[in-house]
Amino acid sequence: PEPSYWFAWCRNEEERQQRLLESLDNLPRPVIIYGSKKQDVEHWFKTLQKTGFKRSAMMTGDSSLSERLKLLEDWQNNRVDIVVATSAFGLGVD
């Protein structure tokens, strides 16, 4: 199916983070969360892990080739539901 997008204005960072976590409870899988900075991706990956989203992974420009290949394999074999990534992820996915 074609990708769909959802966005809403948030008054502050706390509200934005809460809305993203709430939306993950309802969105169909797989889901990609793009971050513009490596630090944002790392933050969201840690947050997802802490809040129970264990079938998540992350990729940045610093990810090694073996890490990238493993993530893509896990993604294709439905072992990962949520990927948090910089635009580097889009370079390896069709």
PDB file of N, CA and C in Angstrom:
ATOM      1  N   PRO A   1       0.827  -1.206   0.000  1.00  0.00           N
ATOM      2  CA  PRO A   1       0.000   0.000   0.000  1.00  0.00           C
ATOM      3  C   PRO A   1       0.860   1.253   0.000  1.00  0.00           C
ATOM      4  N   GLU A   2       0.279   2.327  -0.443  1.00  0.00           N
ATOM      5  CA  GLU A   2       0.967   3.615  -0.432  1.00  0.00           C
ATOM      6  C   GLU A   2       1.183   4.074   0.998  1.00  0.00           C
ATOM      7  N   PRO A   3       2.311   4.735   1.246  1.00  0.00           N
ATOM      8  CA  PRO A   3       2.526   5.255   2.609  1.00  0.00           C
ATOM      9  C   PRO A   3       1.507   6.339   2.932  1.00  0.00           C
ATOM     10  N   SER A   4       1.187   6.443   4.194  1.00  0.00           N
ATOM     11  CA  SER A   4       0.301   7.519   4.627  1.00  0.00           C
ATOM     12  C   SER A   4       1.038   8.361   5.655  1.00  0.00           C
ATOM     13  N   TYR A   5       0.604   9.588   5.802  1.00  0.00           N
ATOM     14  CA  TYR A   5       1.260  10.530   6.692  1.00  0.00           C
ATOM     15  C   TYR A   5       0.233  11.132   7.632  1.00  0.00           C
ATOM     16  N   TRP A   6       0.675  11.409   8.848  1.00  0.00           N
ATOM     17  CA  TRP A   6      -0.170  12.057   9.832  1.00  0.00           C
ATOM     18  C   TRP A   6       0.698  13.057  10.567  1.00  0.00           C
ATOM     19  N   PHE A   7       0.197  14.257  10.736  1.00  0.00           N
ATOM     20  CA  PHE A   7       0.935  15.225  11.535  1.00  0.00           C
ATOM     21  C   PHE A   7      -0.035  16.190  12.196  1.00  0.00           C
ATOM     22  N   ALA A   8       0.408  16.740  13.308  1.00  0.00           N
ATOM     23  CA  ALA A   8      -0.412  17.671  14.072  1.00  0.00           C
ATOM     24  C   ALA A   8       0.513  18.664  14.769  1.00  0.00           C
ATOM     25  N   TRP A   9       0.006  19.864  14.964  1.00  0.00           N
ATOM     26  CA  TRP A   9       0.769  20.877  15.683  1.00  0.00           C
ATOM     27  C   TRP A   9       0.783  20.549  17.173  1.00  0.00           C
ATOM     28  N   CYS A  10       1.919  20.768  17.786  1.00  0.00           N
ATOM     29  CA  CYS A  10       2.070  20.538  19.221  1.00  0.00           C
ATOM     30  C   CYS A  10       2.570  21.823  19.868  1.00  0.00           C
ATOM     31  N   ARG A  11       2.094  22.048  21.070  1.00  0.00           N
ATOM     32  CA  ARG A  11       2.465  23.275  21.773  1.00  0.00           C
ATOM     33  C   ARG A  11       3.903  23.267  22.280  1.00  0.00           C
ATOM     34  N   ASN A  12       4.430  22.057  22.568  1.00  0.00           N
ATOM     35  CA  ASN A  12       5.783  21.986  23.105  1.00  0.00           C
ATOM     36  C   ASN A  12       6.374  20.601  22.819  1.00  0.00           C
ATOM     37  N   GLU A  13       7.617  20.430  23.190  1.00  0.00           N
ATOM     38  CA  GLU A  13       8.332  19.179  22.931  1.00  0.00           C
ATOM     39  C   GLU A  13       7.721  18.002  23.687  1.00  0.00           C
ATOM     40  N   GLU A  14       7.315  18.219  24.898  1.00  0.00           N
ATOM     41  CA  GLU A  14       6.711  17.142  25.693  1.00  0.00           C
ATOM     42  C   GLU A  14       5.437  16.617  25.028  1.00  0.00           C
ATOM     43  N   GLU A  15       4.595  17.530  24.566  1.00  0.00           N
ATOM     44  CA  GLU A  15       3.366  17.127  23.877  1.00  0.00           C
ATOM     45  C   GLU A  15       3.694  16.379  22.578  1.00  0.00           C
ATOM     46  N   ARG A  16       4.686  16.840  21.868  1.00  0.00           N
ATOM     47  CA  ARG A  16       5.083  16.194  20.614  1.00  0.00           C
ATOM     48  C   ARG A  16       5.535  14.760  20.861  1.00  0.00           C
ATOM     49  N   GLN A  17       6.338  14.569  21.892  1.00  0.00           N
ATOM     50  CA  GLN A  17       6.820  13.228  22.199  1.00  0.00           C
ATOM     51  C   GLN A  17       5.677  12.320  22.637  1.00  0.00           C
ATOM     52  N   GLN A  18       4.769  12.835  23.437  1.00  0.00           N
ATOM     53  CA  GLN A  18       3.633  12.040  23.894  1.00  0.00           C
ATOM     54  C   GLN A  18       2.743  11.637  22.721  1.00  0.00           C
ATOM     55  N   ARG A  19       2.501  12.542  21.811  1.00  0.00           N
ATOM     56  CA  ARG A  19       1.669  12.222  20.647  1.00  0.00           C
ATOM     57  C   ARG A  19       2.312  11.147  19.772  1.00  0.00           C
ATOM     58  N   LEU A  20       3.615  11.218  19.610  1.00  0.00           N
ATOM     59  CA  LEU A  20       4.289  10.194  18.808  1.00  0.00           C
ATOM     60  C   LEU A  20       4.150   8.829  19.468  1.00  0.00           C
ATOM     61  N   LEU A  21       4.382   8.748  20.769  1.00  0.00           N
ATOM     62  CA  LEU A  21       4.249   7.469  21.467  1.00  0.00           C
ATOM     63  C   LEU A  21       2.811   6.943  21.387  1.00  0.00           C
ATOM     64  N   GLU A  22       1.826   7.826  21.536  1.00  0.00           N
ATOM     65  CA  GLU A  22       0.427   7.409  21.428  1.00  0.00           C
ATOM     66  C   GLU A  22       0.105   6.911  20.028  1.00  0.00           C
ATOM     67  N   SER A  23       0.625   7.570  19.029  1.00  0.00           N
ATOM     68  CA  SER A  23       0.334   7.159  17.654  1.00  0.00           C
ATOM     69  C   SER A  23       0.919   5.786  17.345  1.00  0.00           C
ATOM     70  N   LEU A  24       2.056   5.452  17.962  1.00  0.00           N
ATOM     71  CA  LEU A  24       2.672   4.152  17.717  1.00  0.00           C
ATOM     72  C   LEU A  24       1.810   2.997  18.216  1.00  0.00           C
ATOM     73  N   ASP A  25       0.943   3.269  19.169  1.00  0.00           N
ATOM     74  CA  ASP A  25       0.027   2.234  19.645  1.00  0.00           C
ATOM     75  C   ASP A  25      -1.050   1.913  18.608  1.00  0.00           C
ATOM     76  N   ASN A  26      -1.261   2.803  17.641  1.00  0.00           N
ATOM     77  CA  ASN A  26      -2.359   2.658  16.698  1.00  0.00           C
ATOM     78  C   ASN A  26      -1.951   2.517  15.236  1.00  0.00           C
ATOM     79  N   LEU A  27      -0.722   2.839  14.913  1.00  0.00           N
ATOM     80  CA  LEU A  27      -0.292   2.786  13.514  1.00  0.00           C
ATOM     81  C   LEU A  27      -0.034   1.361  13.058  1.00  0.00           C
ATOM     82  N   PRO A  28      -0.361   1.056  11.797  1.00  0.00           N
ATOM     83  CA  PRO A  28      -0.020  -0.268  11.264  1.00  0.00           C
ATOM     84  C   PRO A  28       1.492  -0.380  11.100  1.00  0.00           C
ATOM     85  N   ARG A  29       1.971  -1.579  11.126  1.00  0.00           N
ATOM     86  CA  ARG A  29       3.402  -1.837  10.984  1.00  0.00           C
ATOM     87  C   ARG A  29       3.706  -2.279   9.569  1.00  0.00           C
ATOM     88  N   PRO A  30       4.874  -2.027   9.085  1.00  0.00           N
ATOM     89  CA  PRO A  30       6.033  -1.395   9.714  1.00  0.00           C
ATOM     90  C   PRO A  30       5.914   0.126   9.720  1.00  0.00           C
ATOM     91  N   VAL A  31       6.688   0.745  10.625  1.00  0.00           N
ATOM     92  CA  VAL A  31       6.710   2.197  10.793  1.00  0.00           C
ATOM     93  C   VAL A  31       8.156   2.668  10.736  1.00  0.00           C
ATOM     94  N   ILE A  32       8.373   3.791  10.057  1.00  0.00           N
ATOM     95  CA  ILE A  32       9.687   4.432  10.041  1.00  0.00           C
ATOM     96  C   ILE A  32       9.534   5.804  10.692  1.00  0.00           C
ATOM     97  N   ILE A  33      10.369   6.077  11.673  1.00  0.00           N
ATOM     98  CA  ILE A  33      10.423   7.398  12.294  1.00  0.00           C
ATOM     99  C   ILE A  33      11.745   8.026  11.865  1.00  0.00           C
ATOM    100  N   TYR A  34      11.656   9.084  11.095  1.00  0.00           N
ATOM    101  CA  TYR A  34      12.866   9.765  10.644  1.00  0.00           C
ATOM    102  C   TYR A  34      13.226  10.899  11.589  1.00  0.00           C
ATOM    103  N   GLY A  35      14.507  10.997  11.891  1.00  0.00           N
ATOM    104  CA  GLY A  35      15.040  12.105  12.665  1.00  0.00           C
ATOM    105  C   GLY A  35      16.097  12.808  11.837  1.00  0.00           C
ATOM    106  N   SER A  36      16.220  14.095  11.995  1.00  0.00           N
ATOM    107  CA  SER A  36      17.197  14.832  11.196  1.00  0.00           C
ATOM    108  C   SER A  36      18.604  14.785  11.787  1.00  0.00           C
ATOM    109  N   LYS A  37      18.689  14.455  13.088  1.00  0.00           N
ATOM    110  CA  LYS A  37      20.000  14.392  13.731  1.00  0.00           C
ATOM    111  C   LYS A  37      20.203  13.033  14.388  1.00  0.00           C
ATOM    112  N   LYS A  38      21.452  12.585  14.401  1.00  0.00           N
ATOM    113  CA  LYS A  38      21.792  11.307  15.017  1.00  0.00           C
ATOM    114  C   LYS A  38      21.347  11.269  16.479  1.00  0.00           C
ATOM    115  N   GLN A  39      21.520  12.366  17.199  1.00  0.00           N
ATOM    116  CA  GLN A  39      21.153  12.416  18.608  1.00  0.00           C
ATOM    117  C   GLN A  39      19.647  12.192  18.788  1.00  0.00           C
ATOM    118  N   ASP A  40      18.838  12.730  17.879  1.00  0.00           N
ATOM    119  CA  ASP A  40      17.388  12.533  17.956  1.00  0.00           C
ATOM    120  C   ASP A  40      17.030  11.066  17.742  1.00  0.00           C
ATOM    121  N   VAL A  41      17.691  10.445  16.772  1.00  0.00           N
ATOM    122  CA  VAL A  41      17.447   9.029  16.484  1.00  0.00           C
ATOM    123  C   VAL A  41      17.816   8.176  17.689  1.00  0.00           C
ATOM    124  N   GLU A  42      18.968   8.441  18.283  1.00  0.00           N
ATOM    125  CA  GLU A  42      19.399   7.684  19.466  1.00  0.00           C
ATOM    126  C   GLU A  42      18.420   7.875  20.621  1.00  0.00           C
ATOM    127  N   HIS A  43      17.975   9.114  20.818  1.00  0.00           N
ATOM    128  CA  HIS A  43      17.008   9.401  21.883  1.00  0.00           C
ATOM    129  C   HIS A  43      15.728   8.606  21.675  1.00  0.00           C
ATOM    130  N   TRP A  44      15.172   8.651  20.461  1.00  0.00           N
ATOM    131  CA  TRP A  44      13.912   7.962  20.201  1.00  0.00           C
ATOM    132  C   TRP A  44      14.059   6.453  20.286  1.00  0.00           C
ATOM    133  N   PHE A  45      15.168   5.917  19.833  1.00  0.00           N
ATOM    134  CA  PHE A  45      15.380   4.474  19.937  1.00  0.00           C
ATOM    135  C   PHE A  45      15.388   4.055  21.412  1.00  0.00           C
ATOM    136  N   LYS A  46      16.115   4.775  22.236  1.00  0.00           N
ATOM    137  CA  LYS A  46      16.157   4.472  23.674  1.00  0.00           C
ATOM    138  C   LYS A  46      14.769   4.614  24.302  1.00  0.00           C
ATOM    139  N   THR A  47      14.047   5.656  23.928  1.00  0.00           N
ATOM    140  CA  THR A  47      12.694   5.871  24.454  1.00  0.00           C
ATOM    141  C   THR A  47      11.775   4.718  24.070  1.00  0.00           C
ATOM    142  N   LEU A  48      11.847   4.287  22.824  1.00  0.00           N
ATOM    143  CA  LEU A  48      11.008   3.171  22.384  1.00  0.00           C
ATOM    144  C   LEU A  48      11.328   1.900  23.158  1.00  0.00           C
ATOM    145  N   GLN A  49      12.595   1.631  23.341  1.00  0.00           N
ATOM    146  CA  GLN A  49      12.998   0.439  24.082  1.00  0.00           C
ATOM    147  C   GLN A  49      12.475   0.494  25.524  1.00  0.00           C
ATOM    148  N   LYS A  50      12.586   1.664  26.154  1.00  0.00           N
ATOM    149  CA  LYS A  50      12.136   1.821  27.545  1.00  0.00           C
ATOM    150  C   LYS A  50      10.622   1.693  27.685  1.00  0.00           C
ATOM    151  N   THR A  51       9.882   2.096  26.654  1.00  0.00           N
ATOM    152  CA  THR A  51       8.419   2.077  26.737  1.00  0.00           C
ATOM    153  C   THR A  51       7.809   0.793  26.186  1.00  0.00           C
ATOM    154  N   GLY A  52       8.651  -0.195  25.887  1.00  0.00           N
ATOM    155  CA  GLY A  52       8.128  -1.507  25.526  1.00  0.00           C
ATOM    156  C   GLY A  52       8.110  -1.864  24.060  1.00  0.00           C
ATOM    157  N   PHE A  53       8.571  -0.979  23.204  1.00  0.00           N
ATOM    158  CA  PHE A  53       8.623  -1.275  21.773  1.00  0.00           C
ATOM    159  C   PHE A  53       9.940  -1.989  21.475  1.00  0.00           C
ATOM    160  N   LYS A  54       9.999  -3.258  21.816  1.00  0.00           N
ATOM    161  CA  LYS A  54      11.243  -4.034  21.712  1.00  0.00           C
ATOM    162  C   LYS A  54      11.591  -4.421  20.275  1.00  0.00           C
ATOM    163  N   ARG A  55      10.601  -4.458  19.387  1.00  0.00           N
ATOM    164  CA  ARG A  55      10.863  -4.823  17.995  1.00  0.00           C
ATOM    165  C   ARG A  55      11.185  -3.563  17.176  1.00  0.00           C
ATOM    166  N   SER A  56      12.086  -2.771  17.723  1.00  0.00           N
ATOM    167  CA  SER A  56      12.510  -1.539  17.059  1.00  0.00           C
ATOM    168  C   SER A  56      14.011  -1.599  16.815  1.00  0.00           C
ATOM    169  N   ALA A  57      14.454  -0.799  15.869  1.00  0.00           N
ATOM    170  CA  ALA A  57      15.870  -0.735  15.512  1.00  0.00           C
ATOM    171  C   ALA A  57      16.181   0.687  15.091  1.00  0.00           C
ATOM    172  N   MET A  58      17.483   0.983  15.007  1.00  0.00           N
ATOM    173  CA  MET A  58      17.866   2.326  14.562  1.00  0.00           C
ATOM    174  C   MET A  58      18.986   2.241  13.531  1.00  0.00           C
ATOM    175  N   MET A  59      19.039   3.273  12.684  1.00  0.00           N
ATOM    176  CA  MET A  59      20.105   3.379  11.695  1.00  0.00           C
ATOM    177  C   MET A  59      20.446   4.844  11.486  1.00  0.00           C
ATOM    178  N   THR A  60      21.740   5.113  11.492  1.00  0.00           N
ATOM    179  CA  THR A  60      22.236   6.457  11.186  1.00  0.00           C
ATOM    180  C   THR A  60      23.371   6.319  10.175  1.00  0.00           C
ATOM    181  N   GLY A  61      23.920   7.419   9.777  1.00  0.00           N
ATOM    182  CA  GLY A  61      25.068   7.401   8.881  1.00  0.00           C
ATOM    183  C   GLY A  61      26.279   6.740   9.501  1.00  0.00           C
ATOM    184  N   ASP A  62      26.298   6.608  10.824  1.00  0.00           N
ATOM    185  CA  ASP A  62      27.399   5.952  11.522  1.00  0.00           C
ATOM    186  C   ASP A  62      27.229   4.440  11.642  1.00  0.00           C
ATOM    187  N   SER A  63      26.078   3.918  11.227  1.00  0.00           N
ATOM    188  CA  SER A  63      25.854   2.471  11.301  1.00  0.00           C
ATOM    189  C   SER A  63      26.805   1.773  10.336  1.00  0.00           C
ATOM    190  N   SER A  64      27.390   0.678  10.810  1.00  0.00           N
ATOM    191  CA  SER A  64      28.318  -0.078   9.957  1.00  0.00           C
ATOM    192  C   SER A  64      27.552  -0.823   8.873  1.00  0.00           C
ATOM    193  N   LEU A  65      28.263  -1.282   7.874  1.00  0.00           N
ATOM    194  CA  LEU A  65      27.638  -2.042   6.801  1.00  0.00           C
ATOM    195  C   LEU A  65      26.955  -3.290   7.357  1.00  0.00           C
ATOM    196  N   SER A  66      27.603  -3.974   8.278  1.00  0.00           N
ATOM    197  CA  SER A  66      26.992  -5.180   8.847  1.00  0.00           C
ATOM    198  C   SER A  66      25.728  -4.842   9.642  1.00  0.00           C
ATOM    199  N   GLU A  67      25.721  -3.719  10.358  1.00  0.00           N
ATOM    200  CA  GLU A  67      24.522  -3.293  11.085  1.00  0.00           C
ATOM    201  C   GLU A  67      23.389  -2.973  10.114  1.00  0.00           C
ATOM    202  N   ARG A  68      23.729  -2.317   9.016  1.00  0.00           N
ATOM    203  CA  ARG A  68      22.719  -1.978   8.007  1.00  0.00           C
ATOM    204  C   ARG A  68      22.121  -3.227   7.378  1.00  0.00           C
ATOM    205  N   LEU A  69      23.002  -4.160   7.006  1.00  0.00           N
ATOM    206  CA  LEU A  69      22.533  -5.396   6.379  1.00  0.00           C
ATOM    207  C   LEU A  69      21.665  -6.204   7.334  1.00  0.00           C
ATOM    208  N   LYS A  70      22.052  -6.238   8.605  1.00  0.00           N
ATOM    209  CA  LYS A  70      21.256  -6.961   9.609  1.00  0.00           C
ATOM    210  C   LYS A  70      19.889  -6.321   9.771  1.00  0.00           C
ATOM    211  N   LEU A  71      19.845  -4.998   9.830  1.00  0.00           N
ATOM    212  CA  LEU A  71      18.575  -4.300   9.964  1.00  0.00           C
ATOM    213  C   LEU A  71      17.684  -4.575   8.757  1.00  0.00           C
ATOM    214  N   LEU A  72      18.234  -4.485   7.572  1.00  0.00           N
ATOM    215  CA  LEU A  72      17.433  -4.739   6.375  1.00  0.00           C
ATOM    216  C   LEU A  72      16.918  -6.181   6.343  1.00  0.00           C
ATOM    217  N   GLU A  73      17.747  -7.113   6.761  1.00  0.00           N
ATOM    218  CA  GLU A  73      17.310  -8.512   6.827  1.00  0.00           C
ATOM    219  C   GLU A  73      16.193  -8.680   7.850  1.00  0.00           C
ATOM    220  N   ASP A  74      16.352  -8.084   9.026  1.00  0.00           N
ATOM    221  CA  ASP A  74      15.320  -8.162  10.056  1.00  0.00           C
ATOM    222  C   ASP A  74      14.022  -7.510   9.581  1.00  0.00           C
ATOM    223  N   TRP A  75      14.136  -6.406   8.874  1.00  0.00           N
ATOM    224  CA  TRP A  75      12.976  -5.684   8.339  1.00  0.00           C
ATOM    225  C   TRP A  75      12.241  -6.575   7.329  1.00  0.00           C
ATOM    226  N   GLN A  76      12.985  -7.179   6.421  1.00  0.00           N
ATOM    227  CA  GLN A  76      12.377  -8.025   5.393  1.00  0.00           C
ATOM    228  C   GLN A  76      11.749  -9.285   5.978  1.00  0.00           C
ATOM    229  N   ASN A  77      12.274  -9.768   7.080  1.00  0.00           N
ATOM    230  CA  ASN A  77      11.767 -10.985   7.707  1.00  0.00           C
ATOM    231  C   ASN A  77      10.823 -10.711   8.875  1.00  0.00           C
ATOM    232  N   ASN A  78      10.306  -9.494   8.940  1.00  0.00           N
ATOM    233  CA  ASN A  78       9.301  -9.100   9.937  1.00  0.00           C
ATOM    234  C   ASN A  78       9.748  -9.303  11.381  1.00  0.00           C
ATOM    235  N   ARG A  79      11.033  -9.097  11.632  1.00  0.00           N
ATOM    236  CA  ARG A  79      11.532  -9.170  13.010  1.00  0.00           C
ATOM    237  C   ARG A  79      11.637  -7.772  13.629  1.00  0.00           C
ATOM    238  N   VAL A  80      11.434  -6.740  12.811  1.00  0.00           N
ATOM    239  CA  VAL A  80      11.484  -5.349  13.265  1.00  0.00           C
ATOM    240  C   VAL A  80      10.203  -4.661  12.812  1.00  0.00           C
ATOM    241  N   ASP A  81       9.521  -4.006  13.745  1.00  0.00           N
ATOM    242  CA  ASP A  81       8.289  -3.276  13.440  1.00  0.00           C
ATOM    243  C   ASP A  81       8.507  -1.786  13.242  1.00  0.00           C
ATOM    244  N   ILE A  82       9.484  -1.245  13.974  1.00  0.00           N
ATOM    245  CA  ILE A  82       9.710   0.201  13.964  1.00  0.00           C
ATOM    246  C   ILE A  82      11.187   0.464  13.734  1.00  0.00           C
ATOM    247  N   VAL A  83      11.475   1.314  12.757  1.00  0.00           N
ATOM    248  CA  VAL A  83      12.848   1.744  12.511  1.00  0.00           C
ATOM    249  C   VAL A  83      12.917   3.234  12.780  1.00  0.00           C
ATOM    250  N   VAL A  84      13.873   3.624  13.602  1.00  0.00           N
ATOM    251  CA  VAL A  84      14.154   5.036  13.854  1.00  0.00           C
ATOM    252  C   VAL A  84      15.448   5.331  13.127  1.00  0.00           C
ATOM    253  N   ALA A  85      15.426   6.303  12.225  1.00  0.00           N
ATOM    254  CA  ALA A  85      16.581   6.482  11.348  1.00  0.00           C
ATOM    255  C   ALA A  85      16.750   7.917  10.880  1.00  0.00           C
ATOM    256  N   THR A  86      17.970   8.192  10.461  1.00  0.00           N
ATOM    257  CA  THR A  86      18.220   9.411   9.697  1.00  0.00           C
ATOM    258  C   THR A  86      17.957   9.054   8.244  1.00  0.00           C
ATOM    259  N   SER A  87      18.159  10.002   7.364  1.00  0.00           N
ATOM    260  CA  SER A  87      17.911   9.747   5.936  1.00  0.00           C
ATOM    261  C   SER A  87      18.821   8.644   5.379  1.00  0.00           C
ATOM    262  N   ALA A  88      19.841   8.250   6.119  1.00  0.00           N
ATOM    263  CA  ALA A  88      20.725   7.158   5.689  1.00  0.00           C
ATOM    264  C   ALA A  88      19.924   5.878   5.462  1.00  0.00           C
ATOM    265  N   PHE A  89      18.841   5.682   6.203  1.00  0.00           N
ATOM    266  CA  PHE A  89      18.032   4.474   6.030  1.00  0.00           C
ATOM    267  C   PHE A  89      17.395   4.435   4.652  1.00  0.00           C
ATOM    268  N   GLY A  90      16.916   5.554   4.183  1.00  0.00           N
ATOM    269  CA  GLY A  90      16.288   5.617   2.876  1.00  0.00           C
ATOM    270  C   GLY A  90      17.215   5.271   1.734  1.00  0.00           C
ATOM    271  N   LEU A  91      18.513   5.409   1.957  1.00  0.00           N
ATOM    272  CA  LEU A  91      19.484   5.104   0.900  1.00  0.00           C
ATOM    273  C   LEU A  91      19.599   3.613   0.661  1.00  0.00           C
ATOM    274  N   GLY A  92      19.183   2.788   1.619  1.00  0.00           N
ATOM    275  CA  GLY A  92      19.335   1.352   1.447  1.00  0.00           C
ATOM    276  C   GLY A  92      18.019   0.603   1.285  1.00  0.00           C
ATOM    277  N   VAL A  93      16.899   1.341   1.162  1.00  0.00           N
ATOM    278  CA  VAL A  93      15.597   0.685   1.121  1.00  0.00           C
ATOM    279  C   VAL A  93      14.861   1.085  -0.151  1.00  0.00           C
ATOM    280  N   ASP A  94      14.315   0.101  -0.829  1.00  0.00           N
ATOM    281  CA  ASP A  94      13.437   0.350  -1.990  1.00  0.00           C
ATOM    282  C   ASP A  94      12.008   0.259  -1.553  1.00  0.00           C
TER     283      ASP A  94
END
